[in-house]
PDB file of C-alpha atoms in Angstrom:
ATOM      1  CA  MET A  16     -31.699  17.555  17.823  1.00  0.00           C
ATOM      2  CA  ASN A  17     -30.036  15.978  14.829  1.00  0.00           C
ATOM      3  CA  THR A  18     -26.522  15.395  15.314  1.00  0.00           C
ATOM      4  CA  ARG A  19     -24.295  14.009  12.353  1.00  0.00           C
ATOM      5  CA  ILE A  20     -20.710  11.359  12.934  1.00  0.00           C
ATOM      6  CA  THR A  21     -18.438  12.780  11.145  1.00  0.00           C
ATOM      7  CA  LEU A  22     -15.380  11.843   9.241  1.00  0.00           C
ATOM      8  CA  LYS A  23     -13.162  13.280  11.704  1.00  0.00           C
ATOM      9  CA  GLN A  24     -14.636  11.654  14.719  1.00  0.00           C
ATOM     10  CA  LEU A  25     -14.371   8.507  13.190  1.00  0.00           C
ATOM     11  CA  GLU A  26     -10.161   8.761  12.510  1.00  0.00           C
ATOM     12  CA  THR A  27      -9.572  10.493  15.711  1.00  0.00           C
ATOM     13  CA  LEU A  28     -11.570   7.246  16.657  1.00  0.00           C
ATOM     14  CA  TYR A  29      -9.549   5.063  14.799  1.00  0.00           C
ATOM     15  CA  TRP A  30      -6.087   6.664  15.997  1.00  0.00           C
ATOM     16  CA  ILE A  31      -6.883   6.801  19.277  1.00  0.00           C
ATOM     17  CA  VAL A  32      -7.428   2.965  18.924  1.00  0.00           C
ATOM     18  CA  GLU A  33      -4.050   2.278  16.983  1.00  0.00           C
ATOM     19  CA  LEU A  34      -1.925   4.218  19.445  1.00  0.00           C
ATOM     20  CA  GLY A  35      -3.743   3.437  22.638  1.00  0.00           C
ATOM     21  CA  THR A  36      -3.624   6.805  23.847  1.00  0.00           C
ATOM     22  CA  PHE A  37      -5.494  10.538  23.312  1.00  0.00           C
ATOM     23  CA  GLU A  38      -2.450  12.095  23.569  1.00  0.00           C
ATOM     24  CA  ARG A  39      -0.885   9.528  21.231  1.00  0.00           C
ATOM     25  CA  ALA A  40      -4.041  10.412  18.836  1.00  0.00           C
ATOM     26  CA  ALA A  41      -3.952  13.932  19.383  1.00  0.00           C
ATOM     27  CA  ALA A  42      -0.101  14.734  18.335  1.00  0.00           C
ATOM     28  CA  ARG A  43      -0.864  12.500  15.167  1.00  0.00           C
ATOM     29  CA  LEU A  44      -4.104  14.220  14.464  1.00  0.00           C
ATOM     30  CA  CYS A  45      -2.345  17.375  14.885  1.00  0.00           C
ATOM     31  CA  ALA A  46      -4.885  18.856  17.527  1.00  0.00           C
ATOM     32  CA  THR A  47      -5.580  19.152  20.997  1.00  0.00           C
ATOM     33  CA  GLN A  48      -5.826  16.343  23.877  1.00  0.00           C
ATOM     34  CA  SER A  49      -9.379  18.470  25.147  1.00  0.00           C
ATOM     35  CA  ALA A  50     -10.015  18.976  20.903  1.00  0.00           C
ATOM     36  CA  VAL A  51     -10.203  14.696  20.594  1.00  0.00           C
ATOM     37  CA  SER A  52     -11.783  14.298  24.250  1.00  0.00           C
ATOM     38  CA  LYS A  53     -14.339  16.814  22.286  1.00  0.00           C
ATOM     39  CA  ARG A  54     -15.096  14.493  18.970  1.00  0.00           C
ATOM     40  CA  VAL A  55     -14.918  11.216  21.722  1.00  0.00           C
ATOM     41  CA  GLN A  56     -17.582  13.043  23.174  1.00  0.00           C
ATOM     42  CA  GLU A  57     -19.450  14.283  20.723  1.00  0.00           C
ATOM     43  CA  LEU A  58     -19.562  10.798  18.320  1.00  0.00           C
ATOM     44  CA  GLU A  59     -20.759   9.224  22.018  1.00  0.00           C
ATOM     45  CA  ARG A  60     -23.873  11.493  22.167  1.00  0.00           C
ATOM     46  CA  GLY A  61     -24.702  10.447  18.594  1.00  0.00           C
ATOM     47  CA  THR A  62     -24.074   6.631  19.055  1.00  0.00           C
ATOM     48  CA  GLY A  63     -26.115   6.689  22.315  1.00  0.00           C
ATOM     49  CA  ILE A  64     -23.529   4.497  23.391  1.00  0.00           C
ATOM     50  CA  GLU A  65     -20.275   4.927  25.800  1.00  0.00           C
ATOM     51  CA  ILE A  66     -17.416   4.415  23.752  1.00  0.00           C
ATOM     52  CA  PHE A  67     -13.981   3.838  26.558  1.00  0.00           C
ATOM     53  CA  ASN A  68     -13.444   2.134  28.968  1.00  0.00           C
ATOM     54  CA  ARG A  69     -12.849   5.650  30.957  1.00  0.00           C
ATOM     55  CA  ASN A  70     -11.927   3.507  34.425  1.00  0.00           C
ATOM     56  CA  GLN A  71      -8.695   2.149  33.049  1.00  0.00           C
ATOM     57  CA  ARG A  72      -5.701   3.337  32.285  1.00  0.00           C
ATOM     58  CA  GLY A  73      -4.899   4.132  28.183  1.00  0.00           C
ATOM     59  CA  ALA A  74      -7.920   4.093  25.743  1.00  0.00           C
ATOM     60  CA  LYS A  75      -9.990   0.738  26.702  1.00  0.00           C
ATOM     61  CA  LEU A  76     -13.270   0.392  24.225  1.00  0.00           C
ATOM     62  CA  THR A  77     -16.186  -0.722  25.979  1.00  0.00           C
ATOM     63  CA  GLY A  78     -17.900  -3.861  24.097  1.00  0.00           C
ATOM     64  CA  LYS A  79     -20.166  -1.658  22.554  1.00  0.00           C
ATOM     65  CA  GLY A  80     -17.306   1.159  21.392  1.00  0.00           C
ATOM     66  CA  GLU A  81     -15.108  -2.590  19.836  1.00  0.00           C
ATOM     67  CA  GLU A  82     -18.784  -2.908  17.828  1.00  0.00           C
ATOM     68  CA  LEU A  83     -18.422   1.050  17.024  1.00  0.00           C
ATOM     69  CA  PHE A  84     -14.832   0.277  15.717  1.00  0.00           C
ATOM     70  CA  GLU A  85     -15.355  -2.405  13.602  1.00  0.00           C
ATOM     71  CA  VAL A  86     -18.564  -1.395  11.723  1.00  0.00           C
ATOM     72  CA  ALA A  87     -16.206   2.180  11.044  1.00  0.00           C
TER      73      ALA A  87
END
């Protein structure tokens, strides 16, 4: 399967990082939190990396997630 990275996924990543939470990013994007989470999961599958550290509150990027954010 050929997975593509979409502009929506990169836009979602940007707003999560800028606003600090999936919830705030969802509000900014006029999307549900579920849709935002799905975009991140698809982006993680497409890139093969874990983007966010899920052991902490808020949206904290992993090292690889920071690298992806810089490229995006």
